[in-house]
XYZ file of C-alpha atoms in Angstrom:
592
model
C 33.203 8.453 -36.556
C 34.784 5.888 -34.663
C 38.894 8.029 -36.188
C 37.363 10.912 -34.626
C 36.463 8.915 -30.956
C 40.322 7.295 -31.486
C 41.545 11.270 -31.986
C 39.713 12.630 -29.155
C 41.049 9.163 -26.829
C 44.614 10.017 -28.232
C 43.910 13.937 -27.139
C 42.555 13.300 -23.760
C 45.777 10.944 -23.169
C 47.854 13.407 -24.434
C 47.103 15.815 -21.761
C 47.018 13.316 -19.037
C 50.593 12.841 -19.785
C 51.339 16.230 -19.353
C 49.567 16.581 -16.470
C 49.763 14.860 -12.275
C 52.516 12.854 -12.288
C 54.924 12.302 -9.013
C 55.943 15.827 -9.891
C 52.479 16.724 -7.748
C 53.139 14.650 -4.893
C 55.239 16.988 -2.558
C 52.313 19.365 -3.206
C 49.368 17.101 -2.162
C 50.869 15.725 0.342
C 52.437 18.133 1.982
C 49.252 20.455 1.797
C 47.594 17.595 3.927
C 50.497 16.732 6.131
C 50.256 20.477 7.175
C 46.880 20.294 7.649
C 47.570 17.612 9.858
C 50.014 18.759 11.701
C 48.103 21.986 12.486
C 44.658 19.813 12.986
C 46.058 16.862 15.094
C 48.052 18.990 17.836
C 45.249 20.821 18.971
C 43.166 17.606 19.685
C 45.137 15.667 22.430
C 45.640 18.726 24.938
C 42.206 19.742 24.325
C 40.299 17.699 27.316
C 42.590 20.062 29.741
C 41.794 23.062 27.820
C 37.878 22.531 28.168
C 38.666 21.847 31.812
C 40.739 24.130 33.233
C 39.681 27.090 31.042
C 36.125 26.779 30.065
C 34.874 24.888 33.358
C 33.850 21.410 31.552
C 33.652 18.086 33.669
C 35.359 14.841 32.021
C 32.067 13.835 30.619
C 30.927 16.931 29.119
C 34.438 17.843 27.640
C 35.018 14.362 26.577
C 31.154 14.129 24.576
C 32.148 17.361 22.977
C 35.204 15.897 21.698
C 33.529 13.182 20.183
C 30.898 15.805 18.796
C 33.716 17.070 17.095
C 35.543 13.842 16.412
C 32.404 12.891 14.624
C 31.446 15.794 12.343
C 35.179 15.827 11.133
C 34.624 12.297 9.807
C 31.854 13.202 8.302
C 32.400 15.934 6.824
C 34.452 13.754 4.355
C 31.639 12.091 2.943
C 29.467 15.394 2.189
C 32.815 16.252 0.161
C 33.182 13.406 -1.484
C 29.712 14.379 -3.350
C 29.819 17.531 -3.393
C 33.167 16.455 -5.819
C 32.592 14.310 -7.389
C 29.221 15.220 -8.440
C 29.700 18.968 -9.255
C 33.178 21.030 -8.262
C 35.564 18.431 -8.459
C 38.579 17.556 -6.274
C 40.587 20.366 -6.733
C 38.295 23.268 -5.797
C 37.173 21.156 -2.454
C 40.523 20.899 -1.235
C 41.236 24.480 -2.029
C 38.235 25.950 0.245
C 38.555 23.073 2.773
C 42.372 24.350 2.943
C 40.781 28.059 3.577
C 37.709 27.003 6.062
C 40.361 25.322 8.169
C 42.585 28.377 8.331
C 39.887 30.187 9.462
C 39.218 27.409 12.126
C 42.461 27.695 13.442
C 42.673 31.634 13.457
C 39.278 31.878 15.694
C 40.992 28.775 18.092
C 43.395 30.609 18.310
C 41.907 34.035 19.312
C 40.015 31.882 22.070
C 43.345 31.628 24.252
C 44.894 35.171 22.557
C 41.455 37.193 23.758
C 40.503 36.818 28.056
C 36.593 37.407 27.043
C 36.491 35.077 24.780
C 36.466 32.348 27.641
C 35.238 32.022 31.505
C 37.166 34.103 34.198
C 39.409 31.967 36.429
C 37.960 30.200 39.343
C 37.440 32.322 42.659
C 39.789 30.354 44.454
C 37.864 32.037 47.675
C 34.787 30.284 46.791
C 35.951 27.614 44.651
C 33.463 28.802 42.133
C 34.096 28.822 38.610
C 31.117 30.149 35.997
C 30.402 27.982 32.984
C 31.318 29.964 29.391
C 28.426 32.669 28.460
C 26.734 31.910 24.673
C 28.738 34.063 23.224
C 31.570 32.440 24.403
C 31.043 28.727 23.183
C 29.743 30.165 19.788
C 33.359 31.287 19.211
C 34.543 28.031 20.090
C 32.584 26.229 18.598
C 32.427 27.713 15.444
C 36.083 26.960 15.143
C 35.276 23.446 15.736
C 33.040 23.635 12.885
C 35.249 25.392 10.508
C 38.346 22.984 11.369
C 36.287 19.978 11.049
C 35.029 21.279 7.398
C 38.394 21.709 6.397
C 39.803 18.727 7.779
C 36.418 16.760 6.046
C 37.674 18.071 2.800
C 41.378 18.143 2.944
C 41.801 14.416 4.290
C 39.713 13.003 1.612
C 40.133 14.437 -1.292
C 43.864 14.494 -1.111
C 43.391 10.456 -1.100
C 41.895 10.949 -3.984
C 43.269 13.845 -5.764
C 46.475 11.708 -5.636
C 45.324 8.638 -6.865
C 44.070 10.334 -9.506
C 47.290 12.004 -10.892
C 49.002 8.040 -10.651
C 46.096 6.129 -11.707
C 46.059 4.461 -15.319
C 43.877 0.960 -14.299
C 45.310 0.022 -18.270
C 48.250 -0.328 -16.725
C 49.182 -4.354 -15.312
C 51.251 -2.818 -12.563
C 48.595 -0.684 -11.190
C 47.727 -2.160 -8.453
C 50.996 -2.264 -6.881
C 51.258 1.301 -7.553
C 48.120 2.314 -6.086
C 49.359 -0.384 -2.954
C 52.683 1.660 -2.215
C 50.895 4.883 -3.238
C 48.258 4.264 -0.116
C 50.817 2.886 2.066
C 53.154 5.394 1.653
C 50.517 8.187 1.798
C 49.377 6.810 5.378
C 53.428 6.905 5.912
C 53.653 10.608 5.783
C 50.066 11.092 7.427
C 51.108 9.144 10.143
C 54.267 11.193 10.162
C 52.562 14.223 10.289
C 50.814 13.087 12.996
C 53.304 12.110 15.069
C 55.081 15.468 14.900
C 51.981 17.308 15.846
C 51.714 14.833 19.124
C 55.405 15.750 20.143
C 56.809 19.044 19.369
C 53.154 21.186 18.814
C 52.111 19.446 21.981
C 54.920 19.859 23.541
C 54.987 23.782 23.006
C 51.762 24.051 24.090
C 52.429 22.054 27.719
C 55.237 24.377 28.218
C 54.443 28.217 25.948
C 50.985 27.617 26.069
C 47.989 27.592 24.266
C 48.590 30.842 22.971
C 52.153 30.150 20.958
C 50.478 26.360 20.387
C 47.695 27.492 18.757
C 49.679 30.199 16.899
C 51.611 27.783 15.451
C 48.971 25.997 14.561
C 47.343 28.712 12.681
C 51.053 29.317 10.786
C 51.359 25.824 9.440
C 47.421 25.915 7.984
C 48.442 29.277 6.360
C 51.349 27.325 4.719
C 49.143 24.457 4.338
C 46.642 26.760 2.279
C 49.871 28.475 -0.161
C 51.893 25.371 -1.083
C 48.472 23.817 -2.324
C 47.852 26.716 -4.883
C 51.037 27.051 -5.834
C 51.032 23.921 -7.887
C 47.884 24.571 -9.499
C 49.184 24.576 -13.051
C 50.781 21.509 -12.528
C 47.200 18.944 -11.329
C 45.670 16.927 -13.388
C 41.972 18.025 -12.360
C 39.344 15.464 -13.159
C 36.000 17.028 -13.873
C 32.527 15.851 -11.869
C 30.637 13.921 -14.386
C 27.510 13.737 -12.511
C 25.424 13.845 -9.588
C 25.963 10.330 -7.779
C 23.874 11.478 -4.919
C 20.839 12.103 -7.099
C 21.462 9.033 -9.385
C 21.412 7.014 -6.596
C 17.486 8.398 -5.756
C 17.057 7.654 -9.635
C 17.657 4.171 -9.216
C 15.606 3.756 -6.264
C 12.721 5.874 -7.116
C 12.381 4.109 -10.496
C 12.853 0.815 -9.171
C 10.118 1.370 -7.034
C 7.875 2.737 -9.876
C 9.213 -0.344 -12.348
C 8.355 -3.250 -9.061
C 5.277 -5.123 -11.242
C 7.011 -5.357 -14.363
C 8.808 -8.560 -15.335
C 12.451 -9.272 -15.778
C 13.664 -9.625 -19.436
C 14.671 -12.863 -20.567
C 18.283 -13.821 -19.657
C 19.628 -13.438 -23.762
C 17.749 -10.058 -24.092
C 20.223 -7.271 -23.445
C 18.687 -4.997 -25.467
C 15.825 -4.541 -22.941
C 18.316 -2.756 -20.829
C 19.032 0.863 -21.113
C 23.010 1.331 -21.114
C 25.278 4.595 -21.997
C 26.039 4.297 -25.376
C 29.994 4.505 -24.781
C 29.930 1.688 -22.016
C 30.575 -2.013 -22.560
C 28.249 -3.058 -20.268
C 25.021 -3.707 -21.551
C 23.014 -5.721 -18.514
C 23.196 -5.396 -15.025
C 24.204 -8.045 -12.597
C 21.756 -10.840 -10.890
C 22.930 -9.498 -7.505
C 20.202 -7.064 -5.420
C 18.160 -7.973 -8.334
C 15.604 -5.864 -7.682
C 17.265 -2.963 -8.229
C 17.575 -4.213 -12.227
C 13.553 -2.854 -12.793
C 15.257 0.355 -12.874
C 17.256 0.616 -16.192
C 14.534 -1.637 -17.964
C 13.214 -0.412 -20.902
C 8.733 -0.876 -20.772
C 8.449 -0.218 -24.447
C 11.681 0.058 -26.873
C 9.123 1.487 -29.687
C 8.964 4.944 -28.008
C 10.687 7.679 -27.889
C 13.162 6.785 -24.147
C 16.319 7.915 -25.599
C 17.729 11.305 -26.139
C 19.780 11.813 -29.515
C 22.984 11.348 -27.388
C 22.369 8.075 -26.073
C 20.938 9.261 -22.938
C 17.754 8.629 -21.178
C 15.183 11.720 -21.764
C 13.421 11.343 -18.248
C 16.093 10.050 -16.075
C 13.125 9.439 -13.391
C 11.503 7.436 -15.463
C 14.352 5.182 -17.003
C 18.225 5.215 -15.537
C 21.238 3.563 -16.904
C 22.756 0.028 -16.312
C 25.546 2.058 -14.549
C 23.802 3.975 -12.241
C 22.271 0.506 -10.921
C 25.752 -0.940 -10.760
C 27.573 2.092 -8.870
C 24.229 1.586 -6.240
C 24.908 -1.819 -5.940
C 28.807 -1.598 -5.575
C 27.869 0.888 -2.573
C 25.316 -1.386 -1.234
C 27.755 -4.598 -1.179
C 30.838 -2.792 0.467
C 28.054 -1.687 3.283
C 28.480 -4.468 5.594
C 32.104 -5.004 5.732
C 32.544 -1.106 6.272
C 30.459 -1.402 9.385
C 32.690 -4.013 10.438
C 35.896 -0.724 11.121
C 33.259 1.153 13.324
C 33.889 -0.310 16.390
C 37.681 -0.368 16.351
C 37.210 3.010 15.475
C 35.352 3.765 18.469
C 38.267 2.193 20.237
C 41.009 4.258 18.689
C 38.471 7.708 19.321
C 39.202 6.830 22.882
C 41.643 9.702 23.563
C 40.170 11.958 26.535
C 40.692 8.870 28.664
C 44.658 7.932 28.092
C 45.638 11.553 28.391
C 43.673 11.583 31.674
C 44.611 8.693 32.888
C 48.732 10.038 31.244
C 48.599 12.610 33.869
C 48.237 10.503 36.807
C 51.250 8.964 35.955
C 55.154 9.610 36.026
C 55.711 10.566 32.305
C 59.660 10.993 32.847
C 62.029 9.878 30.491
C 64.888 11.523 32.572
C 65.018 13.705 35.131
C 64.771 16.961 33.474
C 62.443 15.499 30.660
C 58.736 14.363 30.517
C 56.879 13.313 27.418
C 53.389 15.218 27.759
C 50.510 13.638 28.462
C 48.762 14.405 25.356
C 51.674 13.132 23.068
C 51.541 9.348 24.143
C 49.491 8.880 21.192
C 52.275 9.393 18.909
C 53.073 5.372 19.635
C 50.435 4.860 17.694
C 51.581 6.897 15.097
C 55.295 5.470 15.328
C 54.101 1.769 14.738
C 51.551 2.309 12.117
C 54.469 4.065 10.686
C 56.852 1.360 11.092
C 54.383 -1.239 10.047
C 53.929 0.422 6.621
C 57.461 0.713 5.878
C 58.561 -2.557 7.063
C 55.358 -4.256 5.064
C 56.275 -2.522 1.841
C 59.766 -2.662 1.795
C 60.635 -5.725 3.529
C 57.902 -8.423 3.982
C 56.592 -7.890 0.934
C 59.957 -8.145 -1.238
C 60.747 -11.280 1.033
C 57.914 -13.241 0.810
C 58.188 -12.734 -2.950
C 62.060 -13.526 -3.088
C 60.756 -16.518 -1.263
C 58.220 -18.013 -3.406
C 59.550 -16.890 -6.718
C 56.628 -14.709 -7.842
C 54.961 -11.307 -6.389
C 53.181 -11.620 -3.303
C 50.271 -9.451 -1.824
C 48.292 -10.085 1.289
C 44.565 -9.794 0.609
C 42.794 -6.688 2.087
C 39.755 -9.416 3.821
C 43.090 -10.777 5.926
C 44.387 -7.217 6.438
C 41.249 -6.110 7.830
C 40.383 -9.129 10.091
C 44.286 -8.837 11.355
C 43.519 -5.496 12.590
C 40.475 -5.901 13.436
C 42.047 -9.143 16.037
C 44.719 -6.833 17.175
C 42.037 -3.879 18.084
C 40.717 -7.204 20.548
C 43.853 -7.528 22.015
C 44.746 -3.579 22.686
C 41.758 -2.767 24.326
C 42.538 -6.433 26.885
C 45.476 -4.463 27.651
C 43.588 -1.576 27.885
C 41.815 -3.061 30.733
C 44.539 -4.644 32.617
C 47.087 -1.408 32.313
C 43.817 0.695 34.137
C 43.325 -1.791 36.636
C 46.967 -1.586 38.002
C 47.158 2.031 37.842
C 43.346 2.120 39.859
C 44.776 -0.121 42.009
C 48.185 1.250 42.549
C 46.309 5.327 43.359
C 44.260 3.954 46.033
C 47.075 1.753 48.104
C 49.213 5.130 47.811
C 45.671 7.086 49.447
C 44.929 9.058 46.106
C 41.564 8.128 45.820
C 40.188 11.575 46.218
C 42.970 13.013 44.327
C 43.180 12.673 40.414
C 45.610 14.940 40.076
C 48.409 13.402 42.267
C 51.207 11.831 40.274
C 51.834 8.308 40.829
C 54.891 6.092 41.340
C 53.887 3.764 37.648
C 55.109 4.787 35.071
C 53.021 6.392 32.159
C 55.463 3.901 29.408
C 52.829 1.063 30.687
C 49.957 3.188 28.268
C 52.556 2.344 25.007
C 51.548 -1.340 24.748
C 47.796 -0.171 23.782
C 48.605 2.412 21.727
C 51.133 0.245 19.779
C 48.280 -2.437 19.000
C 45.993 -0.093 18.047
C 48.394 1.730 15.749
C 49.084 -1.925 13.841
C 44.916 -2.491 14.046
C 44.807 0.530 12.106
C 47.599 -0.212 10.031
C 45.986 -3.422 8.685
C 42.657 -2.385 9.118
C 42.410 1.115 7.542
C 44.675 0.992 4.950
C 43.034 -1.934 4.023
C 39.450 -0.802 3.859
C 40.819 2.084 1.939
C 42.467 0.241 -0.900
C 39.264 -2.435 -0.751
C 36.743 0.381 -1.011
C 38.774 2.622 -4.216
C 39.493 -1.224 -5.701
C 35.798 -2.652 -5.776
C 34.075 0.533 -6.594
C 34.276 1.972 -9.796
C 36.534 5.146 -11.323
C 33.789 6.920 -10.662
C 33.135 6.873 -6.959
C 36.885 7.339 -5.912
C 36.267 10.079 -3.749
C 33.544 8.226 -1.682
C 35.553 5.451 -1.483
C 37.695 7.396 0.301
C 35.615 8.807 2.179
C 34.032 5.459 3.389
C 36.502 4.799 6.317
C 36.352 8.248 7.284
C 32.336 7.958 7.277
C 32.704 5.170 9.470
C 35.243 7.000 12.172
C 32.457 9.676 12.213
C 29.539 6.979 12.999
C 31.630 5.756 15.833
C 32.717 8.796 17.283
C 28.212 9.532 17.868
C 27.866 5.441 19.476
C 30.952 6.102 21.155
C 29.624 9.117 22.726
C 26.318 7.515 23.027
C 28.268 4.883 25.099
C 29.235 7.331 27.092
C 26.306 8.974 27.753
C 24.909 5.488 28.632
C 27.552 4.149 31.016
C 27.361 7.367 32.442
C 23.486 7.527 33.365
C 23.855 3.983 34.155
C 26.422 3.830 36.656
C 26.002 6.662 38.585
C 22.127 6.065 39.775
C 21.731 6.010 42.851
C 24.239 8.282 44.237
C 27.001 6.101 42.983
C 30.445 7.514 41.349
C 29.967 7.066 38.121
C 32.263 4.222 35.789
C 33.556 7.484 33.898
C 33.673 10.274 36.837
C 36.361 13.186 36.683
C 38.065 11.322 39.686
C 39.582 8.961 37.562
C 40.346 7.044 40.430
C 37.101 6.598 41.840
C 35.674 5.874 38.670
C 36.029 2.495 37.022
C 37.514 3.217 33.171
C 38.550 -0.218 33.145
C 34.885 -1.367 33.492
C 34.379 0.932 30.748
C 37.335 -0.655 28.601
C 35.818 -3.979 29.157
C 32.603 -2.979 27.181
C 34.825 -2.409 24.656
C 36.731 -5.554 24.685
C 33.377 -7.583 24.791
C 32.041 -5.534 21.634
C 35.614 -6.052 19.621
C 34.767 -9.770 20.331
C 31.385 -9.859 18.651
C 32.364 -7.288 16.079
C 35.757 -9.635 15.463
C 32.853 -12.616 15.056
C 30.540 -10.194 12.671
C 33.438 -9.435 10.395
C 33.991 -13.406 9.327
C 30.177 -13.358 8.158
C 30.345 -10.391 6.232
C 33.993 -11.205 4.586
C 32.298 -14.799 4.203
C 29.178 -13.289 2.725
C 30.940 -10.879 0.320
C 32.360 -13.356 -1.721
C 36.251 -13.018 -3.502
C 37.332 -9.046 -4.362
C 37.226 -7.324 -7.263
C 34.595 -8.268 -9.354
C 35.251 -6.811 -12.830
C 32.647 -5.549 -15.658
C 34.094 -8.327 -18.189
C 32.227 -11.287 -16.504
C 28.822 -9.080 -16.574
C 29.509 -8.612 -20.380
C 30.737 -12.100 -20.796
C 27.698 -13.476 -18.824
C 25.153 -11.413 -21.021
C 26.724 -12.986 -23.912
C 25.496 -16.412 -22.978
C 28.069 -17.543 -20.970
C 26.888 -20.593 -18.805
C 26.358 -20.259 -14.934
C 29.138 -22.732 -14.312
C 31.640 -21.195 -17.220
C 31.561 -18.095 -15.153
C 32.068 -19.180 -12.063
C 35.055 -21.164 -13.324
C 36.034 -17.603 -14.915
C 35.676 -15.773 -11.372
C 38.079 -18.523 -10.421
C 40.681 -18.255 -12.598
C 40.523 -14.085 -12.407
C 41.048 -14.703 -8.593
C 44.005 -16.934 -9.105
C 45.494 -15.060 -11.466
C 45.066 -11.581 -8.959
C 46.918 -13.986 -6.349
């Protein structure tokens, strides 16, 4: 029995080897750095287009931006189920790749059709209608299709390539998976950056009609050079349904809460899979252990194959580990959400990019919706300089490998995301300032005498926030949960951009209701310069503060990284309380 498990180990190996590789890289990635590209450039310019041809004010256009914001972050985590659980990696990216083709073609037919959107304003009357039902169900419903593509393209692509690189057997793995997710956010951020300059760019001066062409062109391209290289994937099959053994766990907990705990040297009172080495769950969330206990070993639980025969009844040590994995990351995720509300902030820099002299020379102007490529350019930067220089230096320098925890990554960015939004708030109050001494204070649109380059501080602090934090969240999230969950740890980050793109819209909503009782211009009016965004950016400062403050609890409270199966196994065994804490110890040194 156990030459036949070796031969089927050797088999499976066998065509691992022949399969993923770095030989699928230029396919993944470049299926999502299209997608990108095509995704990312309509985004910036889109305020103005829900302005000036649909009839939207600022705060309307700008909540249905985050509306949009949102369900494409969480889209990713619906994915992340849905493969993991039952089609697998492959086939989401493939009809994510096709629902945001689709997306773009309907965008696209918006500015290509005139009754698709409002007539122009009757510049007689100064009236302008608002878009019929018809008309916002088109638009919409490319929103929707976009954002499910996006949802399943951007996080399974994480994953899908991890997966064709990952062998945790290996002692260098972790330094591969480190490049691998810093280089990966590399080519994104690439991506990104040429969607903000030349897509935008055609759009400011062909229009929406050759912009969003293009866009359209890139997806289709997006959508072929993914298939292509079908043969050549290494596609992981969906070995269960986390989503519903994750009810298991809870609903038999619930139904297990009077009996008592086994004693501490009885692992066989725990039902386990019969090919795992872990035979007892962990004393953490210890309440979720009633779940895999067995009430009476005498009967007939088990199913010939090792399985339990009423998984609602009686679920495995695993399922109540890959529960409580989920449930420990939770706090530290919610840590990202608020500098992601921050960096979701783009109606208000491309407004507030307009107002402003955005001349290079005198025959060139970057466009107003491309100043967020300075975020892309240091995130970028950051990433290669990290990898390929601080890293190998601060080795060279002690004589032995060197990695910066993730916990310091994180609360780096999450520091910087402070500081950039300060900026924020002193960058706004100069250029509020400066539009009212030159008498624009009833005229938005006027171009002042400041210079847009003071908006590239911001966006340069928040590109090195995300830097530290995201990537670092990622690699913490697919590093602490198991093999299994990959794709949700993915996902996670993007879950939590989609939770603060709803409170950042929420925040809105509130500032705006707020502020503008009583007949008063609101703190986020479409005058711009009657309005008071820097008011608004000070919220923002004061909740990066607290959140800043929340994260050192939770990072505090989590305890060291990594936690591996071996000290459950070794604990179950009889290890002493204090002989495995001094083994967590030495596993953390030795990870340093």
């Amino acid at each position: 029995m156990e030459d036949k498990m070796e031969e089927s180990s050797d088999r499976r190996e066998m065509r691992r080897s022949k399969k993923g590789g770095l030989i699928t890289m230029p396919f993944i990635i470049g299926n999502e750095s299209l997608e990108k590209v095509a995704g990312y450039a309509v985004v910036p310019n889109m305020i103005l287009y829900l302005i000036k041809d649909y009839h939207m004010s600022v705060a309307k256009g700008t909540n249905i931006l985050f509306y949009w914001q949102a369900a494409t972050n969480f889209t990713p985590i619906l994915a992340a189920f849905v493969a993991d659980s039952y089609l697998g990696r492959f086939l989401i990216i493939g009809f994510a790749s096709i629902c945001s083709l689709l997306g773009m073609i309907l965008l696209w037919l918006t500015a290509m059709v005139p009754e698709s959107k409002p007539p122009t304003c009757d510049l007689l009357t100064q009236r302008c209608r608002s878009p019929t039902a018809a008309q916002m169900s088109l638009l919409i419903s490319s929103f929707v299709l976009i954002s499910i593509g996006a949802g399943g393209v951007r996080q399974c692509s994480l994953a899908f390539g991890a997966d064709q690189l990952d062998q945790r057997d290996n002692p260098k793995n972790d330094r591969v998976l480190e490049s691998f997710f810093g280089w990966y956010y590399a080519s994104a951020a690439i991506s990104v950056l040429i969607a903000l300059t030349g897509i935008v760019y055609i759009q400011d001066h062909l229009g929406y009609r050759v912009g969003f062409g293009v866009s359209a062109i890139l997806m289709l391209l997006s959508v072929l050079l993914f298939f292509i290289a079908s043969p050549l994937y290494l596609k992981l099959n969906p070995s269960k349904s986390l989503l519903t053994g994750f009810l298991q766990v809870m609903v038999v907990a619930y139904k297990n809460r009077n009996l008592t705990f086994p004693l501490p040297d009885s692992t066989g009172s725990y039902h386990h899979r019969r090919d795992s080495n872990i035979v007892a769950p962990s004393h953490k969330l210890r309440f979720l252990n009633k779940a895999c206990i067995i009430k009476n070993p005498g009967q007939d639980y088990i199913a010939p194959d090792g399985s339990a025969s009423n998984p609602w009844s009686l679920c495995a040590v695993e399922q109540v580990e890959e529960l409580k994995a989920l449930i420990k990351v939770l706090p530290l995720w919610s840590t990202g959400i608020i500098m992601s509300i921050n960096l979701s902030q783009n109606s208000f820099p491309v407004l507030q990019a307009s107002s402003m002299d955005r001349h290079l020379t005198t025959k060139f102007q970057i466009p107003a919706g491309s100043y967020g490529m300075f975020n892309i350019i240091s995130l970028a930067l950051w990433v290669i300089l990290y990898d390929r220089a601080i890293l190998p230096m601060a080795s060279k320098l002690k004589g032995k490998p060197v990695r910066f925890s993730v916990k310091l990554r994180m609360g780096i960015g999450l520091f910087l995301t402070c500081l950039a939004m300060a900026v924020s708030v002193i960058v706004e109050n100069a250029r509020r300032r400066k539009a009212i001494r030159e008498g624009f204070l009833n005229n938005p649109h006027e171009v002042l005498n400041m210079s847009a380059l003071w908006l590239v501080p911001q966006f340069c602090l928040n590109g090195l926030a995300e830097a530290f934090t995201a990537i670092g969240q990622t690699e913490f999230f697919y590093s602490d949960l198991p093999k299994s969950m990959s794709s949700i740890a993915a996902a996670l980050f993007g879950l939590g951009l989609a939770v603060a793109n709803l409170l950042a819209s929420v925040v809105v909503s509130i500032i705006d209701d707020i502020t503008s009782r009583g007949g008063k211009e609101s703190w986020v009016s479409s005058n711009i310069n009657k309005g008071r965004i820097d008011s608004y950016y000070w919220v923002l400062t004061i909740l990066s503060v607290i959140n800043l403050l929340y994260y050192f609890v939770c990072a505090w409270a989590y305890g060291p990284c990594g936690d591996q199966p071996t000290k459950l196994t070794r604990a179950r065994n009889g290890l002493r309380k204090e002989e495995l804490a001094n083994l967590g110890t030495k596993e953390m040194k030795g990870k340093a």
